[in-house]
Short mmCIF file of C-alpha atoms and ligand atoms in Angstrom, two decimals:
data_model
loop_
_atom_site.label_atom_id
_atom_site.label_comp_id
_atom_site.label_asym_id
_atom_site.label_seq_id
_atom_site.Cartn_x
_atom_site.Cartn_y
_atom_site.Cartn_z
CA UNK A 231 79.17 95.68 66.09
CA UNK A 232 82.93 94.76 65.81
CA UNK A 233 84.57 95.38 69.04
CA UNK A 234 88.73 95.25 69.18
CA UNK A 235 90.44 95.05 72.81
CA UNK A 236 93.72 96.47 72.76
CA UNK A 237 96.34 94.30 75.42
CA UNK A 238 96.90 90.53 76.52
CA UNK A 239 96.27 90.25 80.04
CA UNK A 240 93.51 89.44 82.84
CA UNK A 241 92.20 92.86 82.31
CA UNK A 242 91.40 92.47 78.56
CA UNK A 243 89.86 88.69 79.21
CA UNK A 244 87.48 90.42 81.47
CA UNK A 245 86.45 92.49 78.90
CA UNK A 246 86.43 90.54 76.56
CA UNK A 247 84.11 87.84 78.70
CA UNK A 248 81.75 90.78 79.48
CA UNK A 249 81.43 92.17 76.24
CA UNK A 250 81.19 88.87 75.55
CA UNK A 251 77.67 88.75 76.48
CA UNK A 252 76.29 91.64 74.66
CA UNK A 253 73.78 91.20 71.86
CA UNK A 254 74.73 93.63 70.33
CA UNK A 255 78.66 92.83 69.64
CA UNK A 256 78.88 90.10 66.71
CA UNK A 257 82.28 89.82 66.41
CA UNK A 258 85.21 90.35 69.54
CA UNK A 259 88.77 91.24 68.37
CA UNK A 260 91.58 90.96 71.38
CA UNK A 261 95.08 92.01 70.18
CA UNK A 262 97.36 90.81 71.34
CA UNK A 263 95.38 88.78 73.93
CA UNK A 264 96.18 85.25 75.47
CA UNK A 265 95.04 81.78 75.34
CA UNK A 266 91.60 82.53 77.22
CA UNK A 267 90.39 85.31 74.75
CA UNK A 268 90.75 83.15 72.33
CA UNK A 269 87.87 80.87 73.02
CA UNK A 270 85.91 84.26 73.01
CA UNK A 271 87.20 86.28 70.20
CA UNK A 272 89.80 86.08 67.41
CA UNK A 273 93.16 87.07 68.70
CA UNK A 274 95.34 89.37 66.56
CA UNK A 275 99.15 89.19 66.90
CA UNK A 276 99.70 92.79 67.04
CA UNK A 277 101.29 94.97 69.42
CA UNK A 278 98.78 97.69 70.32
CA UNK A 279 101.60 100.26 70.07
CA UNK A 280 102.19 99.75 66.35
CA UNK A 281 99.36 101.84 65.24
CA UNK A 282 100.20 101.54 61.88
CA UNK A 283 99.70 97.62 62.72
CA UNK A 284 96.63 98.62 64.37
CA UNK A 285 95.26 100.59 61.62
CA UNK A 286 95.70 97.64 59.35
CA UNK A 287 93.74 95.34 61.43
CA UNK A 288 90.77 97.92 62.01
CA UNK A 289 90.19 98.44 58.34
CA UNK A 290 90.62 94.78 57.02
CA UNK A 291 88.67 93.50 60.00
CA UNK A 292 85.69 96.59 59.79
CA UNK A 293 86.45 97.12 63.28
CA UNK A 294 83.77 99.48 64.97
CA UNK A 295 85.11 100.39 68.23
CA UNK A 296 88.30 100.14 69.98
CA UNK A 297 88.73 99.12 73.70
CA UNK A 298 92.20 100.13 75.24
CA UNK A 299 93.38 98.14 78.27
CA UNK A 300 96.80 99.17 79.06
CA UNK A 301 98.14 102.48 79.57
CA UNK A 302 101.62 102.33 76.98
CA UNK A 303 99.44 102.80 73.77
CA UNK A 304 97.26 105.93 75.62
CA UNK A 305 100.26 107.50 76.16
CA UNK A 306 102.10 107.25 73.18
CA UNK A 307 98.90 108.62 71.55
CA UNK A 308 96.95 105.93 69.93
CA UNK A 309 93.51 107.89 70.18
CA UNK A 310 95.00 111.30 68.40
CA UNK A 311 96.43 108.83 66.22
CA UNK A 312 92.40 107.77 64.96
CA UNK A 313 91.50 110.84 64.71
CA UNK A 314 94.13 111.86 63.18
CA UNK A 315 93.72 109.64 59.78
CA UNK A 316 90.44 110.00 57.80
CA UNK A 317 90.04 106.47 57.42
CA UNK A 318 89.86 105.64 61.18
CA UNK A 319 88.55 109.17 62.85
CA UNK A 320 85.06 107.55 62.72
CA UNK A 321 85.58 104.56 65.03
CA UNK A 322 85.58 105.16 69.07
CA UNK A 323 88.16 104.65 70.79
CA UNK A 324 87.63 103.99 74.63
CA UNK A 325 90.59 105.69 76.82
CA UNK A 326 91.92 108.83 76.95
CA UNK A 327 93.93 111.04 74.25
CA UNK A 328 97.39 111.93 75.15
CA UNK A 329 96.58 115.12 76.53
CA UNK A 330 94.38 113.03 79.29
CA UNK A 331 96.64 110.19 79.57
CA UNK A 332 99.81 112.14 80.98
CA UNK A 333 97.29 112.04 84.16
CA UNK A 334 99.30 108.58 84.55
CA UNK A 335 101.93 109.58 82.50
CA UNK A 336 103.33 112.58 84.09
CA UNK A 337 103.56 112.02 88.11
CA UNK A 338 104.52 115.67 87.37
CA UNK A 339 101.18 117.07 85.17
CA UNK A 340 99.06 115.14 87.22
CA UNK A 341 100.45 116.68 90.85
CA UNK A 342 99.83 120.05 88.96
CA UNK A 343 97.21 119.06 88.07
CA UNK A 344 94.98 118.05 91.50
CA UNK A 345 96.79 121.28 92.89
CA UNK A 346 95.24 123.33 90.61
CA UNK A 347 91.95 122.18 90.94
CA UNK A 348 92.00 121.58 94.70
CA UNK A 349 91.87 117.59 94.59
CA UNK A 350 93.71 116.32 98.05
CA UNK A 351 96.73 115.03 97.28
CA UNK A 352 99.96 114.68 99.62
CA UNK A 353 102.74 117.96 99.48
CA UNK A 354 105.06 117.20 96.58
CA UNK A 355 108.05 119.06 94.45
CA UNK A 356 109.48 118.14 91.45
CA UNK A 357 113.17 117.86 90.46
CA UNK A 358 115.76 117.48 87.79
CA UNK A 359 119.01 116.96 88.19
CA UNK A 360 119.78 120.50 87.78
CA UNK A 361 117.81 121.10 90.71
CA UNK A 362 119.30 117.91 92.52
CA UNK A 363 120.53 120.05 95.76
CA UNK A 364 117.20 121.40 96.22
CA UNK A 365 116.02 118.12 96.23
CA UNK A 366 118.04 116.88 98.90
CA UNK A 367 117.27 120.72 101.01
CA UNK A 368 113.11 119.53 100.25
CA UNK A 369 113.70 115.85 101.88
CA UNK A 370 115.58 117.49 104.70
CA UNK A 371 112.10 119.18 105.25
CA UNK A 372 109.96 115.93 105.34
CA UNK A 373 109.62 113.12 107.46
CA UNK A 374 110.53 109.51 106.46
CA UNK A 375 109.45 107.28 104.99
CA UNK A 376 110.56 109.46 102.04
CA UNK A 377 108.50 108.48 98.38
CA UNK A 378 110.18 109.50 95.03
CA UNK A 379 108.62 108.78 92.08
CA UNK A 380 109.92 108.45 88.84
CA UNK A 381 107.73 111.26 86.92
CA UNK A 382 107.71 108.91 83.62
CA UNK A 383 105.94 105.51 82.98
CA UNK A 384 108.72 103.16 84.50
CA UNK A 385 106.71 99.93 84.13
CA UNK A 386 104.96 100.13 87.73
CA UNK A 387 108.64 100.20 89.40
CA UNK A 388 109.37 103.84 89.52
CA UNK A 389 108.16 104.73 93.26
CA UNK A 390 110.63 104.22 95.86
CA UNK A 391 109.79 104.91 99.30
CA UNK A 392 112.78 104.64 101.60
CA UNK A 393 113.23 105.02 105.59
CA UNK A 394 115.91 107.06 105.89
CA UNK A 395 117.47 110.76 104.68
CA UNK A 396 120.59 109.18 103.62
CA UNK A 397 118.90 106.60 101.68
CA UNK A 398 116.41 108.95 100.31
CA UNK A 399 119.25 111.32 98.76
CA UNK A 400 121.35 108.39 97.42
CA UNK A 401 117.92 107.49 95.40
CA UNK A 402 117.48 110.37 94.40
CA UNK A 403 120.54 111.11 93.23
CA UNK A 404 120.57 107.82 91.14
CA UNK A 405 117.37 108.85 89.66
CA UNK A 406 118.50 112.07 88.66
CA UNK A 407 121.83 111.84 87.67
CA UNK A 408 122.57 108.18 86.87
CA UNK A 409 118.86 107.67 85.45
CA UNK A 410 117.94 104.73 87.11
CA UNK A 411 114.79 104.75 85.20
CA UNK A 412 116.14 106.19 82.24
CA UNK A 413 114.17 109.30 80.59
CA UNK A 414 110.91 108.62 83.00
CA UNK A 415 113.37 109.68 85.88
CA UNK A 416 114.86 112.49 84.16
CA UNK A 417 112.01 114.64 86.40
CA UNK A 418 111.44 113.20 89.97
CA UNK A 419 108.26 114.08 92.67
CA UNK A 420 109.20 114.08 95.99
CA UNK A 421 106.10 113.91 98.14
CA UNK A 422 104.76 114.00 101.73
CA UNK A 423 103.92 109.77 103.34
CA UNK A 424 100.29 109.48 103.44
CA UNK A 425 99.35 107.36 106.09
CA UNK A 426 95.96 104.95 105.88
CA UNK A 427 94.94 102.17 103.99
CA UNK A 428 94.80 102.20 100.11
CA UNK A 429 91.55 101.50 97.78
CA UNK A 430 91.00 102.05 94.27
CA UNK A 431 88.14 103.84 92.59
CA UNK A 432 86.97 103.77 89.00
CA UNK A 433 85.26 106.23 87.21
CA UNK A 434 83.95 106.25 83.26
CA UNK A 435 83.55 109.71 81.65
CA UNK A 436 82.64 110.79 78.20
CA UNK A 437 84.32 114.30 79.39
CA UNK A 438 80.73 115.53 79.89
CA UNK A 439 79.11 113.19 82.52
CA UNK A 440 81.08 110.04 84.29
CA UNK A 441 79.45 107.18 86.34
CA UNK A 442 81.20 106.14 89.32
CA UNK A 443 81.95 102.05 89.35
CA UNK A 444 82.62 99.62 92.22
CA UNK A 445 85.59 100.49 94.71
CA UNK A 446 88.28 97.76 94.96
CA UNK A 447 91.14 97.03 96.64
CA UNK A 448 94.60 95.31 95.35
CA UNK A 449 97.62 93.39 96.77
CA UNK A 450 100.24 94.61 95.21
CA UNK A 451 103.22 93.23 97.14
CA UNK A 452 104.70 89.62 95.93
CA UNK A 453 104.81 88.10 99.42
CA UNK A 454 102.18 86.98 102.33
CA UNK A 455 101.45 89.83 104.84
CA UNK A 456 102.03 92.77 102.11
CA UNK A 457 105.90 92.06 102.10
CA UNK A 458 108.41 91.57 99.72
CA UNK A 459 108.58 93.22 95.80
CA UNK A 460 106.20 95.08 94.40
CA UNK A 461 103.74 93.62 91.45
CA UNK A 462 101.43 94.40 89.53
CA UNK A 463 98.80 92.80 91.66
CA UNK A 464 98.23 89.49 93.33
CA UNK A 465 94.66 89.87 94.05
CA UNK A 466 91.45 92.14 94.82
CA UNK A 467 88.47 92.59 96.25
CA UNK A 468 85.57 94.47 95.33
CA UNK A 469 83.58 95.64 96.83
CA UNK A 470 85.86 97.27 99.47
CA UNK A 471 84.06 97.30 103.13
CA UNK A 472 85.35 100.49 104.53
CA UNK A 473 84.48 102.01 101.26
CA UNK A 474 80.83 102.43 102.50
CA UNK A 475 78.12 105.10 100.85
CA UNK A 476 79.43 108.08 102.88
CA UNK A 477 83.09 107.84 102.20
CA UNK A 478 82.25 106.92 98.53
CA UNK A 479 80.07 110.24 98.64
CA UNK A 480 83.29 112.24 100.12
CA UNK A 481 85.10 110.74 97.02
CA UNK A 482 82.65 111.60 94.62
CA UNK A 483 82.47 115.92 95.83
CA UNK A 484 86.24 116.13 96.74
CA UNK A 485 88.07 113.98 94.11
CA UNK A 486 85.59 112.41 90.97
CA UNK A 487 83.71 115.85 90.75
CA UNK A 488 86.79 118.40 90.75
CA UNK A 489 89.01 115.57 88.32
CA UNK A 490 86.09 115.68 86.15
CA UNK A 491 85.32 119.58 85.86
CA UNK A 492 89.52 120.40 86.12
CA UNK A 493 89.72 118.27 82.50
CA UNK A 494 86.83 120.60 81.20
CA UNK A 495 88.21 123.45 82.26
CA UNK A 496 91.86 122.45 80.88
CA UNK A 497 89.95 121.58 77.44
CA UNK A 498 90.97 118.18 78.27
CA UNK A 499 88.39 115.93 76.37
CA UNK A 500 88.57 112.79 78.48
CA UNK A 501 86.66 109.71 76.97
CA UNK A 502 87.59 107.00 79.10
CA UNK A 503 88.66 105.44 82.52
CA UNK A 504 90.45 107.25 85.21
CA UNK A 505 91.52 105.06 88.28
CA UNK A 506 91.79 106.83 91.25
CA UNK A 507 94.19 105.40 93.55
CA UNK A 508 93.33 106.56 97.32
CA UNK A 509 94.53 106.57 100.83
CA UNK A 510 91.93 106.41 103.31
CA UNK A 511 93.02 108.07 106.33
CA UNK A 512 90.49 107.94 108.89
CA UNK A 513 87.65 108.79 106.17
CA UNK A 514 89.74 110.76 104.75
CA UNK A 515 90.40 110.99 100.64
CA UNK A 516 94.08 111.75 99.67
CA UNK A 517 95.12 110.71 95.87
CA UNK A 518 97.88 108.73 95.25
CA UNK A 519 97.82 108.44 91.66
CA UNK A 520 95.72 108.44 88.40
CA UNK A 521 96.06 105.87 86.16
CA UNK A 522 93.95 106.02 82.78
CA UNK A 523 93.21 102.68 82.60
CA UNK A 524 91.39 100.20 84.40
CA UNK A 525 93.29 98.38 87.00
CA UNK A 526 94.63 94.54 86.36
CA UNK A 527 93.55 92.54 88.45
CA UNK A 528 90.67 95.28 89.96
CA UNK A 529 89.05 94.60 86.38
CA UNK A 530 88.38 90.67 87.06
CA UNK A 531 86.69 92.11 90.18
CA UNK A 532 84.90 95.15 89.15
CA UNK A 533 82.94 94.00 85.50
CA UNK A 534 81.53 90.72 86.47
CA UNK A 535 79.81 92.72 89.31
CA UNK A 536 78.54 94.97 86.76
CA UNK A 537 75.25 93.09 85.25
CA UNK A 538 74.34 95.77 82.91
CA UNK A 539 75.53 95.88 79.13
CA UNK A 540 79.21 97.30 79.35
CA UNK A 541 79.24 97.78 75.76
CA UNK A 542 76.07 100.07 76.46
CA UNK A 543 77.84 102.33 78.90
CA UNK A 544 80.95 102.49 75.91
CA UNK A 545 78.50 103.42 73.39
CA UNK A 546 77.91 106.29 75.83
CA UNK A 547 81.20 107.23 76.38
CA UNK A 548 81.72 107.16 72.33
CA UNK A 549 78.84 109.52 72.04
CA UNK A 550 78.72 111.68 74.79
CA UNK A 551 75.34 110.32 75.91
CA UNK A 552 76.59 108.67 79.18
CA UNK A 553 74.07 110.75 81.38
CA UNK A 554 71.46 108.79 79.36
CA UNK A 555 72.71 105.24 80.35
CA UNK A 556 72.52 103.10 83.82
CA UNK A 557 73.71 100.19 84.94
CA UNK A 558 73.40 97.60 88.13
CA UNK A 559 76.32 96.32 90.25
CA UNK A 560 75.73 92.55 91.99
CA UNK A 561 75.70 93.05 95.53
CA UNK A 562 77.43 89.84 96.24
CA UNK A 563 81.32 90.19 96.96
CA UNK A 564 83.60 89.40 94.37
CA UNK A 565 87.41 88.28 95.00
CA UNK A 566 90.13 87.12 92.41
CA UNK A 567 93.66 85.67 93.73
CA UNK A 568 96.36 85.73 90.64
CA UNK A 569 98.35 82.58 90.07
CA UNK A 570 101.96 83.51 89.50
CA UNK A 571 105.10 81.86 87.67
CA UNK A 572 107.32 81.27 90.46
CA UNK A 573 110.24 83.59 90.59
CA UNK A 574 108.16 86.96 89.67
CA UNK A 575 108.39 89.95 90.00
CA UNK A 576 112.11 89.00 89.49
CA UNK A 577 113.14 86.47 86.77
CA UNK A 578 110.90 83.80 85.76
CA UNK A 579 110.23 80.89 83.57
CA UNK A 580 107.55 80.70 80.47
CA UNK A 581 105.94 77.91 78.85
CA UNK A 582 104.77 75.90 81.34
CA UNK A 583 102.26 73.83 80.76
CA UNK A 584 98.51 74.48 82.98
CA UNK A 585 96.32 71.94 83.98
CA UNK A 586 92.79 71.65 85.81
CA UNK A 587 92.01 75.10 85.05
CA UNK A 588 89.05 73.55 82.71
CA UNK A 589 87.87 71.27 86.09
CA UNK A 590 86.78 74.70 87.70
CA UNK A 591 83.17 74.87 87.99
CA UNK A 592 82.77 77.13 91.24
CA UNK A 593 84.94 80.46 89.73
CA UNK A 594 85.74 82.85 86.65
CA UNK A 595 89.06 82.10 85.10
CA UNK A 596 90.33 85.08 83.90
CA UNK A 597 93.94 84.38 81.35
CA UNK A 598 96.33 86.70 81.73
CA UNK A 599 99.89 85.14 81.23
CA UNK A 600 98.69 82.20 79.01
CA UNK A 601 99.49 81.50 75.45
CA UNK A 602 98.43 78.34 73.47
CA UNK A 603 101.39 76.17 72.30
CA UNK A 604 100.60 72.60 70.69
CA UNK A 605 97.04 72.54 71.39
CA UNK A 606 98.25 72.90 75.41
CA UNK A 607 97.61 75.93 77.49
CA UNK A 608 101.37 77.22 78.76
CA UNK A 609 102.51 80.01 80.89
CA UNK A 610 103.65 82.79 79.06
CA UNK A 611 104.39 85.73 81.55
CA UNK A 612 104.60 86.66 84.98
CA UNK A 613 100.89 87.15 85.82
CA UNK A 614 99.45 83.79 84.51
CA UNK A 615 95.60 83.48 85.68
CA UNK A 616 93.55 85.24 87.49
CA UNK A 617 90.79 83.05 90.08
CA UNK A 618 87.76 84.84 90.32
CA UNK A 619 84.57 84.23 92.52
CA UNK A 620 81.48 85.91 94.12
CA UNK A 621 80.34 85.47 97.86
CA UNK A 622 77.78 86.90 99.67
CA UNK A 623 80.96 87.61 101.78
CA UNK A 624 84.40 88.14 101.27
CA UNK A 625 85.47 84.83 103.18
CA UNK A 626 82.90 83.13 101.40
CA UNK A 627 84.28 84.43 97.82
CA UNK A 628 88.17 83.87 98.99
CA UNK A 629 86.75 80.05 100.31
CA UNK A 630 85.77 79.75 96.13
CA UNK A 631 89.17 81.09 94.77
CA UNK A 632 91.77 79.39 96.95
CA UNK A 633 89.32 75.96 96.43
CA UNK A 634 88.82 76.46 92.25
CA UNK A 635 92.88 76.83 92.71
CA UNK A 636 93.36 73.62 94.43
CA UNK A 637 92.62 72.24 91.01
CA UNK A 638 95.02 74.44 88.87
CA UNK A 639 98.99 73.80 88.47
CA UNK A 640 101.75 74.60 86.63
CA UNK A 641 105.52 73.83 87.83
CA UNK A 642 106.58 76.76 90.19
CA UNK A 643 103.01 78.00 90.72
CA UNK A 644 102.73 80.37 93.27
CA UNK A 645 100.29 82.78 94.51
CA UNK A 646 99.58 84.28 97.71
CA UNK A 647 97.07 82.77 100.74
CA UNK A 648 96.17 85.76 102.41
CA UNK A 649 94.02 87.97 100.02
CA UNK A 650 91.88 90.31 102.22
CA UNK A 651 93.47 89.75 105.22
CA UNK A 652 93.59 93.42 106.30
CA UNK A 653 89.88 93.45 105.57
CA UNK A 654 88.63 90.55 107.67
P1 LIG B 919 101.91 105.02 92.54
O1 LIG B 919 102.52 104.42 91.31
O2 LIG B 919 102.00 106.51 92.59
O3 LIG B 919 100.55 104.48 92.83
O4 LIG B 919 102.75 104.44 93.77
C1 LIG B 919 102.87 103.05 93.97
C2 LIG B 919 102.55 102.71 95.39
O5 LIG B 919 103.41 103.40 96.28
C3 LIG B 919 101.15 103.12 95.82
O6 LIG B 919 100.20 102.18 95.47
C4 LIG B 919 101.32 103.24 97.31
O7 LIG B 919 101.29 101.98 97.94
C5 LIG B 919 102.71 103.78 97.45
N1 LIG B 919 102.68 105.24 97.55
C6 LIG B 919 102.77 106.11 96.52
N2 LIG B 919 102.71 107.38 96.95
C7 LIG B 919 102.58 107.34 98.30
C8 LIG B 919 102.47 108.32 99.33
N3 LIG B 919 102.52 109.62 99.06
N4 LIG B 919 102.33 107.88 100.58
C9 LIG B 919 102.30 106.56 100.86
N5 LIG B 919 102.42 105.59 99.94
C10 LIG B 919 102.55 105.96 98.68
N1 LIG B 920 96.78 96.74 90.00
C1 LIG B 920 97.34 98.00 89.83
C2 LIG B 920 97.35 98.53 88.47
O1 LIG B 920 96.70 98.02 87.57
O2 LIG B 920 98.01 99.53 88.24
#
């Protein structure tokens, strides 16, 4: 089998070093992937939203199956696209059509959606800015903190939570009417604060049966102490402690089950992942958001737990036959901490050159910002390279990461020294 991975970051090297092991792949394809998928597949310069691009590469490469990792090319349609041309409507395509991926691309659809089919999920209204003064009448009904959310993609920055009414209203009035975030802010949700601590769970479907996969928790925030910018993840943890068998259960009958049956129902045919994105208050479920994706970095946490044969439980999700399949999760406690260019989330510099990452003996180095340039291995994003390492217990994991990084540097390295910390 001839596998391509659509995207270039830590997410798709985990893949790719997963599928990686699977007898039955004999040839890995990662476009446009990064310098560490490269010493595991052949790395296609394509960007997985030119389909036509994509379609090129499938046919002259006699790609078999197709692996989407971010959420951009889901969106704009890249499954309907497959099975939309005769030459390509026989190869799988792992993630959702565009029907199923406005779950994460409409904050809008996918409120409607968990109200219609009972999923908790905190009180929200959407506005435009024709509707603008009923917008500022609904936050005069609320309590702060206030969250607005953009209802397009807006590149992980279109949520806003602010502390106070005025604040709230000038927001949303720059969302509206001055488009902050362009088109995706044409429609905003308001919703309620949900109070409790955030988790992530993933679940694979074939939109007949799904399998549930390890819980994890990420750090999304730039600085030490959850403070500062928002990112797209400095580090996780998986398993997630409070995340024990009975909460997992209460996710499974009030969220996985009604998500699942709501896309049947709304002839959704979902082949793919959905991550949930959860507030736990007091063992309590609430939704935050759907992606239709896996998370980066929850992916360098979650597959090298999972010691079965990914590539099995995709063949299952190509086929419908998912019910048929199992697979075993490692018990141990895995933990990756992302080395960052210094600078991000806000400007940054490329290109530098990393060293020592090949010394690491102890952890998983998962690429995500990397590029080769010259033979060297150079920074080539925000995100560069994610540490990851198992422990019988969280502290003994972190002890692997932060000591694997000791070894690692680039000029203006940075990454954070308190992964977990609300979990110890
Ligand atoms: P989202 O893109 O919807 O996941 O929102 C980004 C982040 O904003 C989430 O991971 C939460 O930390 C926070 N957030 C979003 N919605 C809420 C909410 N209703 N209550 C509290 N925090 C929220
Ligand atoms: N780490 C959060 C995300 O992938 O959206």
């Amino acid at each position: 089998m001839k596998v391509l991975i659509l995207g270039s970051g830590g997410r798709e090297h985990a893949f790719a070093f997963k599928l990686a092991e699977s007898n039955k792949i004999t040839q890995l394809f990662v476009a446009p992937g990064n310098a560490g998928t490269q010493e595991l597949a052949i790395n296609l310069d394509i960007n997985p939203t030119d389909f036509e691009a994509v379609k090129k590469a499938v046919l002259e490469n006699a790609i078999e199956m197709v692996v989407v990792g971010p959420e951009a090319p889901l969106v704009a349609g890249i499954h309907d696209f497959f099975l939309a041309d005769a030459t390509l409507n026989h190869i799988p395509v792992i993630g959702p059509k565009k029907d199923g991926a406005l779950l994460e691309g409409s904050k809008d659809f996918s409120k409607k959606f968990m109200q219609k089919h009972g999923i908790p999920t905190a009180k929200y209204q959407s506005f435009t800015n024709e509707t603008l003064e009923n917008g500022f009448k609904f936050l005069e009904t609320l309590q702060p903190p206030f969250v607005l959310k953009a209802d397009g993609l807006a590149a992980g920055k279109g949520v806003l939570i602010l502390h106070s009414l005025a604040e709230a209203k000038a927001e949303l009035k720059e969302m509206l009417t001055n488009q902050k975030f362009g088109e995706a802010s044409s429609t905003v949700v308001i919703e309620e604060f949900l109070k409790g601590i955030e988790l992530s769970v993933f679940v694979l479907t074939d939109g007949k049966s799904y399998k549930i996969l390890p819980s994890a928790k990420d750090y999304k925030r730039i600085g030490e102490g959850d403070a500062g910018l928002n990112t797209g993840g400095m580090g996780a943890i998986s398993p997630v402690p409070f995340a024990d068998e009975d909460f997992i259960n209460k996710v499974e009958e009030l969220v996985v089950k009604p998500t699942i049956a709501g896309l049947q129902k709304d002839g959704i045919d979902y082949r793919g992942f959905i991550f949930i994105g959860l507030m736990n208050d007091a063992g309590n479920p609430s939704v935050v958001e759907y992606n239709v994706r896996m998370g980066d970095p929850e992916t360098e946490v979650v597959i090298p737990r999972i010691e079965s044969d990914l590539f099995e439980l995709f063949e299952g999700v190509a086929h419908q036959t998912l019910h048929e399949k199992s697979f075993q999760v490692s018990s141990k406690t895995a933990t990756t901490v992302m080395l960052v260019s210094g600078g991000y989330p806000d400007e940054y510099e490329k290109n530098k050159e990393i060293v020592g990452f090949e010394n690491v003996e102890n952890s998983i180095v998962f690429h995500a910002g990397t590029t080769l340039k010259n033979g060297k291995v150079v920074s080539n994003g925000g995100r560069v390279m994610a540490i990851t390492s198992f422990g019988n217990t969280m502290e003994e994991a972190l002890e692997k990461s932060y000591k694997s990084i000791d070894k690692i540097c680039f000029e203006k390295m940075y990454f954070r020294k308190d992964i977990g910390f609300d979990l110890k």
